[in-house]
Short mmCIF file of C-alpha atoms in Angstrom, two decimals:
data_model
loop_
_atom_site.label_atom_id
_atom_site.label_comp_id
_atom_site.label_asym_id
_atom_site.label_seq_id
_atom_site.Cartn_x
_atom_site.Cartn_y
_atom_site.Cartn_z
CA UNK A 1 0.00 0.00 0.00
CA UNK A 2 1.20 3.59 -0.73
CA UNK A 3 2.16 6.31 1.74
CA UNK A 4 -1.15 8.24 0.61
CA UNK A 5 -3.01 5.47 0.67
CA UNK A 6 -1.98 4.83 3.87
CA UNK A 7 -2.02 8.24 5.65
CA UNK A 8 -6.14 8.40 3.60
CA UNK A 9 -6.71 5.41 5.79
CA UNK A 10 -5.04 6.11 9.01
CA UNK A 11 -6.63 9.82 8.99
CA UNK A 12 -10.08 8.04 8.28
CA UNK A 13 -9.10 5.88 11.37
CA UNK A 14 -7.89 8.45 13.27
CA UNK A 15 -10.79 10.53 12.34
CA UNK A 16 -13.11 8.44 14.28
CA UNK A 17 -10.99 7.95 17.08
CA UNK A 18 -10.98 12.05 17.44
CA UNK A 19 -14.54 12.26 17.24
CA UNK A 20 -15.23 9.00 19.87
CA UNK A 21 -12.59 10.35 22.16
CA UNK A 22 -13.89 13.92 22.22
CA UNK A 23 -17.66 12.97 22.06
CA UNK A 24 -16.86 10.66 25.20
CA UNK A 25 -14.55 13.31 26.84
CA UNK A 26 -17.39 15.48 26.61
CA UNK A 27 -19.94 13.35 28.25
CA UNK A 28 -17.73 12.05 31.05
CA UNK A 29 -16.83 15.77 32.10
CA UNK A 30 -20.34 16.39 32.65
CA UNK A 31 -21.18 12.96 34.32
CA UNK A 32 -17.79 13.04 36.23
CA UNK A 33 -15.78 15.07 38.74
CA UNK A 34 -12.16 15.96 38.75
CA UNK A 35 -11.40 14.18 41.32
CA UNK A 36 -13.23 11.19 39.83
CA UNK A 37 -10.95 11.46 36.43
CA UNK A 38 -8.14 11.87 39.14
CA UNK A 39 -9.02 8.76 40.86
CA UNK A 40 -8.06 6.81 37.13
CA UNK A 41 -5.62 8.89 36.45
CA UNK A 42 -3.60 7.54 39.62
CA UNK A 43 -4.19 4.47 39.10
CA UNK A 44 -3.56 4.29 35.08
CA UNK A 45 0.06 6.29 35.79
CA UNK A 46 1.03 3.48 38.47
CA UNK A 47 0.35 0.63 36.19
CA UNK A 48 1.71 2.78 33.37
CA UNK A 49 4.80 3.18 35.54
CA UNK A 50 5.20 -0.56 36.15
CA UNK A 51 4.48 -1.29 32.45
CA UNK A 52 6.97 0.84 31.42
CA UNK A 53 9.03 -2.64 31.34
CA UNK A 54 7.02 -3.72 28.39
CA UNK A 55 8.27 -0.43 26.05
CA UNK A 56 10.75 -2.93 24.36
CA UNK A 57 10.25 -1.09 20.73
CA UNK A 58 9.59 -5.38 19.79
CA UNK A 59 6.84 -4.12 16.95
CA UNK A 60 9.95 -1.39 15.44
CA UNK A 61 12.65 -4.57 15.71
CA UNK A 62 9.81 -6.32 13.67
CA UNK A 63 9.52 -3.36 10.99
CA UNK A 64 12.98 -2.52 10.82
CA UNK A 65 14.67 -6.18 10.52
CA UNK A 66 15.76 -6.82 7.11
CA UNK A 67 15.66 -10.55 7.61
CA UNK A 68 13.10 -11.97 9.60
CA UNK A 69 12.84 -15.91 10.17
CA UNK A 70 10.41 -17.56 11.94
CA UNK A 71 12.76 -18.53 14.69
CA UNK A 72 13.17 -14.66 15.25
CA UNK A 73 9.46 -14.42 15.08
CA UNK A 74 9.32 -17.18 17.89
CA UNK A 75 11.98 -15.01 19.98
CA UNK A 76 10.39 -11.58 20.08
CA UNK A 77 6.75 -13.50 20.71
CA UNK A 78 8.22 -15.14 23.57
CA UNK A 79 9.72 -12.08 25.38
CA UNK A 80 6.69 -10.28 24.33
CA UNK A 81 4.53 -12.45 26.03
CA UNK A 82 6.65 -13.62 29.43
CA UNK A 83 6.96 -9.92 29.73
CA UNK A 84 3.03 -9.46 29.67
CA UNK A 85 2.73 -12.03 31.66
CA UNK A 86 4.80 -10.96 34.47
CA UNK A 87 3.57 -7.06 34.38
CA UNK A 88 -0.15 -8.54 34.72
CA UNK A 89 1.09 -10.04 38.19
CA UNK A 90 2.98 -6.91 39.34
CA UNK A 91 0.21 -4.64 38.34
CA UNK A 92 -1.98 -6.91 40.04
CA UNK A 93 0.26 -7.41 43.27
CA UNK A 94 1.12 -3.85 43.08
CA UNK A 95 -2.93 -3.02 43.54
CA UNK A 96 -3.59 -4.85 46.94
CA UNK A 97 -1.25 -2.25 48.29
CA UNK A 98 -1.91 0.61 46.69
CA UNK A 99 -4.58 1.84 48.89
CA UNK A 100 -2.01 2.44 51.68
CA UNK A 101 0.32 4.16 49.28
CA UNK A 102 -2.36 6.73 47.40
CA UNK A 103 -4.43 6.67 50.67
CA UNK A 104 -7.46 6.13 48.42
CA UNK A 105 -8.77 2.83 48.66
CA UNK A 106 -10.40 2.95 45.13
CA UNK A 107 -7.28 2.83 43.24
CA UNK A 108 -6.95 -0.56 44.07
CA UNK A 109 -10.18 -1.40 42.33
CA UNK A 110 -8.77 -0.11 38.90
CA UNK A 111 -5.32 -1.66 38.83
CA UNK A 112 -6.73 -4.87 39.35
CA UNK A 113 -8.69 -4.47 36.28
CA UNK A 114 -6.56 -2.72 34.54
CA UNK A 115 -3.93 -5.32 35.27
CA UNK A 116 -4.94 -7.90 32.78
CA UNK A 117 -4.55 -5.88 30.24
CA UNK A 118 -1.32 -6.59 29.33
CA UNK A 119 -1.59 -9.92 28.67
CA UNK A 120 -4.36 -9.49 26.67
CA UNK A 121 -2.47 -7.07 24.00
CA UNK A 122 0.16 -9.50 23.87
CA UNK A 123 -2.34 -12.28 22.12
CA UNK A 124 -2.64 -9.31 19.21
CA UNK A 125 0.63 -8.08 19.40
CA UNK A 126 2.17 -10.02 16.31
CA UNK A 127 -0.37 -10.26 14.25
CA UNK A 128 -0.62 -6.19 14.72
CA UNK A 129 2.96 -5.87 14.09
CA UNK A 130 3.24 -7.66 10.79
CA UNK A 131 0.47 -5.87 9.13
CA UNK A 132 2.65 -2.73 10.19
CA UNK A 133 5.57 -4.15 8.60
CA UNK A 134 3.85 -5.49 5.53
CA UNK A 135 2.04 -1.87 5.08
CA UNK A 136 -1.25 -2.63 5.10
CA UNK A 137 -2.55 0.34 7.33
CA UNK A 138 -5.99 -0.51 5.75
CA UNK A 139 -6.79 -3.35 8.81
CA UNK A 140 -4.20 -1.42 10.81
CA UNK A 141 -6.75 1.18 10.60
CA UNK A 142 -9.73 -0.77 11.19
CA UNK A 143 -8.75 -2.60 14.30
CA UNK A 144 -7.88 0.93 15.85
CA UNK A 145 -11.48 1.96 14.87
CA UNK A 146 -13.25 -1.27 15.92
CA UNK A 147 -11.21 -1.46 19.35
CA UNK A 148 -11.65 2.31 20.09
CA UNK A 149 -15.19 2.63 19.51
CA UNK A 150 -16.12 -0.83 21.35
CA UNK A 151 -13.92 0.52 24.59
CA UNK A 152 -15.41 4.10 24.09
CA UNK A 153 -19.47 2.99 23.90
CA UNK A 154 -18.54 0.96 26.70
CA UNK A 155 -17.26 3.49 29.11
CA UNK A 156 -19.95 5.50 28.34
CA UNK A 157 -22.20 2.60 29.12
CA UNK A 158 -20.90 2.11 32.58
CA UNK A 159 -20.21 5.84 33.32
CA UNK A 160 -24.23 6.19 32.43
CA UNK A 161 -24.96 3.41 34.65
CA UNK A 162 -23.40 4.91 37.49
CA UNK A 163 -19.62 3.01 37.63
CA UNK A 164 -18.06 6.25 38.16
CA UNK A 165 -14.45 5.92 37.62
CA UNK A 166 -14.52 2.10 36.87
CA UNK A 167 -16.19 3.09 33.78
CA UNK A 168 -12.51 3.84 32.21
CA UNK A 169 -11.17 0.74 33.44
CA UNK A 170 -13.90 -1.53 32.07
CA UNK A 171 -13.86 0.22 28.57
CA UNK A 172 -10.03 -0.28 28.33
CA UNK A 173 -10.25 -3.75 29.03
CA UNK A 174 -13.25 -4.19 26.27
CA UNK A 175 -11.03 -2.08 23.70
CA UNK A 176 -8.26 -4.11 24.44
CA UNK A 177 -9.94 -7.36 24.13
CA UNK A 178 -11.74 -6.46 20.43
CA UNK A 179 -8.15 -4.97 19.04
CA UNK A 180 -7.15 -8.47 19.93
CA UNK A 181 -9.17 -10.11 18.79
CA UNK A 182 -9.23 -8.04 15.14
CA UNK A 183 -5.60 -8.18 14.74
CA UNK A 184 -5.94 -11.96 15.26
CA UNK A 185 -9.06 -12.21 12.90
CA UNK A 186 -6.90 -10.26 10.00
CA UNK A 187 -4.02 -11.32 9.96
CA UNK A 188 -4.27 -15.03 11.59
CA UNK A 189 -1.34 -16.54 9.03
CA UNK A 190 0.76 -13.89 11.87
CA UNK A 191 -0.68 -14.94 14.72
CA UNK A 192 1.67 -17.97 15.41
CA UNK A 193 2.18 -18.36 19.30
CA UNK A 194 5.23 -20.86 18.61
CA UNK A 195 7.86 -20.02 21.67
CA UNK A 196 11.74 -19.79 20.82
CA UNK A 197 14.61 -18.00 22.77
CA UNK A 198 17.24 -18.65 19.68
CA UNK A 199 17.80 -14.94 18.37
CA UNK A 200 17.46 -13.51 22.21
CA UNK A 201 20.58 -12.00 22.51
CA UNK A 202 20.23 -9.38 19.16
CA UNK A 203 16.79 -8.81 20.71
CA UNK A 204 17.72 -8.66 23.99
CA UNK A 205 20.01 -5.80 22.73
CA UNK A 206 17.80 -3.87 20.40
CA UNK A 207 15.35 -4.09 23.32
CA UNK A 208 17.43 -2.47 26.54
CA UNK A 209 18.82 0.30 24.45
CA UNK A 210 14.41 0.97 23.58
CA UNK A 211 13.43 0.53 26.73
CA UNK A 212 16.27 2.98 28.19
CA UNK A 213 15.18 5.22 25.37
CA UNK A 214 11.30 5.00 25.48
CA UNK A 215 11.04 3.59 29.16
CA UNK A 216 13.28 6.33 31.27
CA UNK A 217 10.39 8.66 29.24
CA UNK A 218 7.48 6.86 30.27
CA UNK A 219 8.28 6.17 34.16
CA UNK A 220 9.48 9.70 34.35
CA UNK A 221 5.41 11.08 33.09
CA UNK A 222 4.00 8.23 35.42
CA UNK A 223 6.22 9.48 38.04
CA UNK A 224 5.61 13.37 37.35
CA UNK A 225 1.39 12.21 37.81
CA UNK A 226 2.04 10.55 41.31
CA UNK A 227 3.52 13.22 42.08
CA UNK A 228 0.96 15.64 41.53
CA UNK A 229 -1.19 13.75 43.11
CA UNK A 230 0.45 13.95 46.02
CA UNK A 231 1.74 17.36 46.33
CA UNK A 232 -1.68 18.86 44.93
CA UNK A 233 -4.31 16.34 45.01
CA UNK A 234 -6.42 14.08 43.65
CA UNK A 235 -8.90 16.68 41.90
CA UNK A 236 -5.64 18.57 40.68
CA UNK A 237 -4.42 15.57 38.97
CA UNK A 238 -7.67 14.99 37.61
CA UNK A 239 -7.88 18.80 36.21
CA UNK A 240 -4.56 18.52 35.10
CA UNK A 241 -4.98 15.18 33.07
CA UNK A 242 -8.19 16.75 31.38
CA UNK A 243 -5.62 19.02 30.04
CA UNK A 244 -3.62 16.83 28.93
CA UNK A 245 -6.09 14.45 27.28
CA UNK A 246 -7.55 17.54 25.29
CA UNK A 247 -3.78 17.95 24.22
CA UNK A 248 -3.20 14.45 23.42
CA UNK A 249 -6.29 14.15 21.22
CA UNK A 250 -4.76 16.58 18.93
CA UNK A 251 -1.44 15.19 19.14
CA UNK A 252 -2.40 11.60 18.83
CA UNK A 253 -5.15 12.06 16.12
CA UNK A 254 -2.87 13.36 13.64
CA UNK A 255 1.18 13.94 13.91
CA UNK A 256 1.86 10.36 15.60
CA UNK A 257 -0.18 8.77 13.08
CA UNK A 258 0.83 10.28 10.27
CA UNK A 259 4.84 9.33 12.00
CA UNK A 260 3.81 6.34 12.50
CA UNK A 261 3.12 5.65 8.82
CA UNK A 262 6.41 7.32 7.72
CA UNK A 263 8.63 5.35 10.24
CA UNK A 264 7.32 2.18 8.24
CA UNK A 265 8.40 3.87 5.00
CA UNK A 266 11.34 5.30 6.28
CA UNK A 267 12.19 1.55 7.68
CA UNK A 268 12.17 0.34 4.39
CA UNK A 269 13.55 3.17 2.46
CA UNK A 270 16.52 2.32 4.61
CA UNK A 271 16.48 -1.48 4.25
CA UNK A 272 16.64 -0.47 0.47
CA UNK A 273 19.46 1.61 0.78
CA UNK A 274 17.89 5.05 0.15
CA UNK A 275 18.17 8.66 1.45
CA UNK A 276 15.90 9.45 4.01
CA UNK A 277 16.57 13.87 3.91
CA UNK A 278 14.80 14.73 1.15
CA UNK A 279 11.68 12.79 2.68
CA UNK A 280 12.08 13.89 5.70
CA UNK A 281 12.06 17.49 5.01
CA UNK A 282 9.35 16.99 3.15
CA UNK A 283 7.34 15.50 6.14
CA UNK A 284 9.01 18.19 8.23
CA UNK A 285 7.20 20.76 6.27
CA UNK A 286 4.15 19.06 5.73
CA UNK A 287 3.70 18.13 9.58
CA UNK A 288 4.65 21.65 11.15
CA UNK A 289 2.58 23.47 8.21
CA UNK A 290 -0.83 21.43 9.75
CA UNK A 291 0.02 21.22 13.59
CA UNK A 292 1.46 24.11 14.51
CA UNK A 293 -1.51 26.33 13.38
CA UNK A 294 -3.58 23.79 14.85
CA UNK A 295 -1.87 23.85 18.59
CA UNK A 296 -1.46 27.46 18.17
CA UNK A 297 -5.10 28.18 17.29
CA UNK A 298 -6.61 25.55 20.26
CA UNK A 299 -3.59 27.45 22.44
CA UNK A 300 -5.54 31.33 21.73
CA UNK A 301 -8.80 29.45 21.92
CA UNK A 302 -8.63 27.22 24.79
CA UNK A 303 -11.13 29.29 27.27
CA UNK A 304 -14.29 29.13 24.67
CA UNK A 305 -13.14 25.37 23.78
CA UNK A 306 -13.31 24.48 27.31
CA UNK A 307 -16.31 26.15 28.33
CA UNK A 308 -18.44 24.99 25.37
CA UNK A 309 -17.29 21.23 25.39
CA UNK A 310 -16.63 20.40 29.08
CA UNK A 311 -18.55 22.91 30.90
CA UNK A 312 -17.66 25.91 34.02
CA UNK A 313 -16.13 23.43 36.07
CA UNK A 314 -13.16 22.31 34.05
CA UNK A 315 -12.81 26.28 33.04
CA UNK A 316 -9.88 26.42 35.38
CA UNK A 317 -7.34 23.97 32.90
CA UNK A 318 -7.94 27.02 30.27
CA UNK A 319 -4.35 28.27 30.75
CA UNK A 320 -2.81 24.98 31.65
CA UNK A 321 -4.19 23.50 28.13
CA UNK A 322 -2.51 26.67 26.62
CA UNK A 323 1.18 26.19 27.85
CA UNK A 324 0.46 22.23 26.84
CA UNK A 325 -0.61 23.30 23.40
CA UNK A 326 3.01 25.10 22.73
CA UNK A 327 4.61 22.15 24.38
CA UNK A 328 3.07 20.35 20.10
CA UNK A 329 5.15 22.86 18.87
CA UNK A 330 8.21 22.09 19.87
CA UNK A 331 7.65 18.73 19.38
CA UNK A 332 7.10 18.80 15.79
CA UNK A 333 9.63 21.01 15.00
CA UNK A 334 11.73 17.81 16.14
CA UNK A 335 8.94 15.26 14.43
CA UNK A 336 10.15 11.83 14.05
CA UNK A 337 13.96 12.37 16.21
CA UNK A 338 12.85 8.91 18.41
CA UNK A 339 12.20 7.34 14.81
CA UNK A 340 15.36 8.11 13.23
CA UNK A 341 17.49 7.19 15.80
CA UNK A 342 15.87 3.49 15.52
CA UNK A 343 16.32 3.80 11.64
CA UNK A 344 20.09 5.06 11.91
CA UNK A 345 20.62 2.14 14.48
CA UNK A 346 21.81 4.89 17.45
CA UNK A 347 18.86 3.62 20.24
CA UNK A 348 21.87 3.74 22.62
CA UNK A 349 22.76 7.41 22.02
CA UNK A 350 19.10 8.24 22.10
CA UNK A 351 18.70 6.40 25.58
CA UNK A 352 21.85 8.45 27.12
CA UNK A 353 20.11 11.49 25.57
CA UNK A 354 16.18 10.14 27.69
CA UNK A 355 17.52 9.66 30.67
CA UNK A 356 19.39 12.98 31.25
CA UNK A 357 15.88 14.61 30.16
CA UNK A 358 13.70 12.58 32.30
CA UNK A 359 15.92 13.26 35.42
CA UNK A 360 16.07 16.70 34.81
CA UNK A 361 12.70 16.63 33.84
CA UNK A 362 11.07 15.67 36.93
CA UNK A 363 13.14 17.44 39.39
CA UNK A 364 11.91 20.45 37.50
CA UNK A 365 7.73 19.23 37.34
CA UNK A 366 8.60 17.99 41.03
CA UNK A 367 9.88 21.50 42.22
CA UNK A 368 6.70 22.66 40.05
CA UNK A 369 3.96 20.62 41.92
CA UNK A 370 4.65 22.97 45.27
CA UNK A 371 3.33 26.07 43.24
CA UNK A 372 0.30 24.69 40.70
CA UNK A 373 -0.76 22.80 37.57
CA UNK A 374 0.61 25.82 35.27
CA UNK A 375 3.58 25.94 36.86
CA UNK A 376 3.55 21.88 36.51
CA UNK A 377 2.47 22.76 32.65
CA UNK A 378 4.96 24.69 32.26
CA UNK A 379 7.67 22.54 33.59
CA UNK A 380 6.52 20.32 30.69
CA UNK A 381 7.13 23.15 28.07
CA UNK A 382 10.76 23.62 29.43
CA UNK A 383 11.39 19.91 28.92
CA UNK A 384 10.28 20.50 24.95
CA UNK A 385 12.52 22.98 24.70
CA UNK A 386 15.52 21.11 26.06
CA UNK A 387 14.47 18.33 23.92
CA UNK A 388 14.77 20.49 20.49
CA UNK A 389 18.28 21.77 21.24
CA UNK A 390 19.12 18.33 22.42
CA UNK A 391 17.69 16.60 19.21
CA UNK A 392 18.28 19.08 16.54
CA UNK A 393 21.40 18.68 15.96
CA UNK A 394 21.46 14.54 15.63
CA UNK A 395 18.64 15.34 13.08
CA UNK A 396 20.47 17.10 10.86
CA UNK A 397 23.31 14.69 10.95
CA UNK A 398 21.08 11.64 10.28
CA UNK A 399 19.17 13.08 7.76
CA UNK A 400 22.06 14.73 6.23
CA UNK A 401 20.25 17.85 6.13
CA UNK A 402 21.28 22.10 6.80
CA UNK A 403 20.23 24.42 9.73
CA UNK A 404 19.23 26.84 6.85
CA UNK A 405 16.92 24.44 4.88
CA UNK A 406 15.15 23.11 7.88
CA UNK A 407 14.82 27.15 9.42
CA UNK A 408 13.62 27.90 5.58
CA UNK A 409 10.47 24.87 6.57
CA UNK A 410 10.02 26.69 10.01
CA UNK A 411 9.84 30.34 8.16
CA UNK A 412 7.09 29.30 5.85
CA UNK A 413 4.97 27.33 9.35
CA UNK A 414 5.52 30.20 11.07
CA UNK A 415 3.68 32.69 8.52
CA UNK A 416 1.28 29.74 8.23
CA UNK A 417 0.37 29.50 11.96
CA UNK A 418 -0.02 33.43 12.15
CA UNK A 419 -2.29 33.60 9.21
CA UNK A 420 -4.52 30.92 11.18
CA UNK A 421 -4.41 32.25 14.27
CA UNK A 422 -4.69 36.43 13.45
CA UNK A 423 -7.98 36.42 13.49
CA UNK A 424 -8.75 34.44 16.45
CA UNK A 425 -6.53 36.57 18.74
CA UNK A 426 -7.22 39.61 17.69
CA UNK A 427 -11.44 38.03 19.21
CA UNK A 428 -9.79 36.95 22.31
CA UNK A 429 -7.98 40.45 22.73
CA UNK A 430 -10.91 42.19 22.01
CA UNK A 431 -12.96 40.32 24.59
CA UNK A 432 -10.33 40.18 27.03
CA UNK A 433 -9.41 36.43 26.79
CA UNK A 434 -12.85 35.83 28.44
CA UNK A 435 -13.91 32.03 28.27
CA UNK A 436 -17.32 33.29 27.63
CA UNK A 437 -16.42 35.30 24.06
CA UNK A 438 -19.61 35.01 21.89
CA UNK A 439 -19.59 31.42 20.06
CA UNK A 440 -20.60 33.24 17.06
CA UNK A 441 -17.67 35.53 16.98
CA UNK A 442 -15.35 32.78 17.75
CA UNK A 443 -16.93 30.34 15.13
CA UNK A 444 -16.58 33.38 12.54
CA UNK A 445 -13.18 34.27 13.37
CA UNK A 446 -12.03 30.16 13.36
CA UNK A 447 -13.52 29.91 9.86
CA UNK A 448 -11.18 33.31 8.58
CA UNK A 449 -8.24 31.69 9.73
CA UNK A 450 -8.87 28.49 7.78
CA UNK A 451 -9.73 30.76 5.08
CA UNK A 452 -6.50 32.73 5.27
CA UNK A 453 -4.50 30.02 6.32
CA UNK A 454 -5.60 28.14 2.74
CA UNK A 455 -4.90 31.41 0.92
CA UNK A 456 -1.37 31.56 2.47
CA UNK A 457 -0.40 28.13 1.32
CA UNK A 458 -1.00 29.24 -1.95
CA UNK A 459 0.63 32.08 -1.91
CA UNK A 460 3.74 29.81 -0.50
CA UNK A 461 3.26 27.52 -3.14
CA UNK A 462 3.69 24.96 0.08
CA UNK A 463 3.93 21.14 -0.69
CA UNK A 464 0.93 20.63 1.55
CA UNK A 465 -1.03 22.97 -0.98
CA UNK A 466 -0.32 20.66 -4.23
CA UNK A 467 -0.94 17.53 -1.66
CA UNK A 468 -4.23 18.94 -0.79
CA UNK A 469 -5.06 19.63 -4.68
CA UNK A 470 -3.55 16.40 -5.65
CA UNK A 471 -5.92 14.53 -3.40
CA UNK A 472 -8.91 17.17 -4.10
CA UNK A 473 -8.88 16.31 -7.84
CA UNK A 474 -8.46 12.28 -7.55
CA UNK A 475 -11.45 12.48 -5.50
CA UNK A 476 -13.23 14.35 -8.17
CA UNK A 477 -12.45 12.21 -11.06
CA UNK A 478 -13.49 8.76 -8.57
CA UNK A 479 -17.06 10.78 -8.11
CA UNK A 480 -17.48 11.50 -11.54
CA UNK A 481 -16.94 8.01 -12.68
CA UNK A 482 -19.05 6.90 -10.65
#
């Protein structure tokens, strides 16, 4: 399948994943309370902290090996699964005594339920994989639809029926489970549970430099939630992780699948022996040219957003959701840095580089918590900042690219994002950055920034302009022959 094929069907996917996860968002904010959400959100950053162990990269070993037997295969299965096995017994163990740690006896309830799940992913996990490497984002696609929508409905279900914060916990089993289950029911030539330790020790490798890479990251966020939690409290956490899910929404709807898609190409653009700069500036300028407007434009308007979709209670995350929004920015000015280091086979560079940033990191978040959640938001912007000048130069090195031509992509974003944006913050200014700004006005000035921020890409002549065209017109002609 080809890149635009596949980036059609992911963004179709990921289309209805935005709209279940911000229809659900909706209702749960106005049948839950912070402190509910903050009750889960304990709870899923302990078990996220003691899954961090299970961030072994296995599915990027999968994509990125050139020659893959089946006695491989049998290798990364096995670890895959004795690890999933063993992190459903911690998370499990780890939730009889969590009451005493959190003092909140209902976290317990959710890690034992969420501790299964685990194990349950691992069933899917090769057949999942393998359609990944093979390309075919088409069932990729659908079993990220099917499981999302099956795990939203049902937290919805349970939140309606009065499971409070369960609710979450029962719907990510249930999405779990039917991803499983899909994968499995797609691609069941993959899903061979044969077990095999032969090729451990290349695995073993790739796997420790990933997990020091991807897992110092991940334990340092768990660890930066608990202690929020702590320091502020439970209904802080929960305010703060609304924030953050409104954030991630964006972020996860669009740049990580559309990276996610060009890693696989990358991968084997690189197992074929070809240069991966020219592609990647093109991404570059494609990616910052549609996020940065976006995070910059949900940044101005965060106080109407929040107001109109989650109600006056949640009003207070308006400038917490702001600082998170800039925190996108940074990050894909530096899109796809974890990706290339797997590519250029540096995953032990890349984990030196994680765990100085996660240790700084959460002293400063830490040292945040005593003041409040924008100070902890803020934090989080200071890490993004330390991670460009950290990454940026490895970039250019590994994609054999200049300062001047990626500043030159930047330039043209920049002009982009302000052509978006003018017209929205020149309403908020007017109204005084009130949350309650006329809809109207707001809707009005959101649809002149579209407008000028289309008129500005073709005054650019920006790649994402002839993209846009080039996917306008084959539209066309597949209507009219039909």
């Amino acid at each position: 399948m080809s890149v635009k094929k596949s980036i059609g069907w992911m963004a179709g996917a990921q289309f209805v994943y935005f709209a279940l996860q911000l229809v659900s968002s909706v209702v749960l904010a106005r049948l839950l309370t912070p402190y509910e959400v903050g009750i889960f959100a304990v709870a899923f950053a302990a078990s996220g902290l003691i899954s961090v162990i299970q961030s072994l990269g296995l599915n990027n070993y999968l994509i990125r090996e050139r020659d893959l037997t089946a006695a491989l295969s049998a290798t990364i299965f096995s670890i895959n699964f004795a690890v999933a096995f063993f992190l459903t017994l911690v998370i499990a163990a780890f939730g009889m005594v969590s009451a005493s740690i959190f003092d909140e006896p209902a976290v317990r309830s959710v890690l034992l339920f969420l501790a299964v799940i685990p194990l349950i992913a691992a069933l899917g996990f090769m057949p999942l994989a393998m359609l990944e490497r093979d390309g075919n984002f088409k069932k990729v696609s659908l079993v990220k639809m099917l499981g999302t929508a099956s795990g939203t409905i049902a937290t919805l279900g349970f939140a309606f029926t009065g499971h409070s914060y369960m609710s979450f916990a029962y719907g990510q089993i249930i999405a779990a489970s039917v991803s499983a289950a899909m994968a499995i029911a797609f691609a069941p030539h993959h899903a061979s549970f044969r077990m095999g330790l032969e090729n451990w020790r290349a695995v073993q490798r790739f796997s420790v430099n990933v997990l020091a890479t991807t897992g110092v990251g991940r334990i340092a966020a768990r660890l930066q939630d608990m202690t929020m939690g702590r320091l502020l409290g439970i209904e802080a956490l929960g305010l703060f992780s609304r924030s953050g899910n409104i954030f991630s929404m964006l972020w996860d709807s669009v740049f990580l699948v559309i990276c996610r898609i060009m890693f696989v190409d990358f991968a084997a653009g690189a197992r074929a022996g070809v240069p991966i700069g020219p592609r990647y500036q093109h991404a570059l300028g494609l990616f910052t040219a549609l996020m940065w407007p976006a995070f910059l434009g949900l940044g101005v308007l965060s106080g109407p957003f929040v107001l109109l979709i989650y109600g006056a209670k949640w009003v207070s995350i308006t400038m917490c959701l702001s600082i998170l929004c800039m925190i996108g920015i940074f990050y894909t000015a530096i899109a796809m840095a974890w990706d290339l280091f797997i590519i250029a086979d540096e995953t032990g560079r890349q984990a030196r580089f994680e765990i100085i940033r996660s240790i700084i990191g959460l002293a400063v978040f830490a040292g945040a918590c005593f003041i409040s959640i924008e100070a902890a938001a803020t934090a989080r912007l200071i890490d993004a900042i330390f991670a460009f000048f950290l990454y940026m130069p490895h970039i250019l090195r590994i994609t054999d690219s200049r300062l001047g031509d990626i500043m030159r992509i930047y330039g043209r974003s920049a002009v982009l994002a302000v052509a978006a944006v003018a017209p929205a913050f020149c309403v908020m200014t007017w109204y005084g950055w009130s949350p309650a700004a006329p809809l109207l006005v707001v809707i009005i000035a959101v649809v002149a920034g579209v407008g000028l921020w289309a008129m500005t890409l073709r005054l650019l002549s920006h790649p994402l302009f002839f993209e846009a065209r080039s996917l306008l017109m084959r539209r066309y002609k597949a209507i009219k022959l039909i």
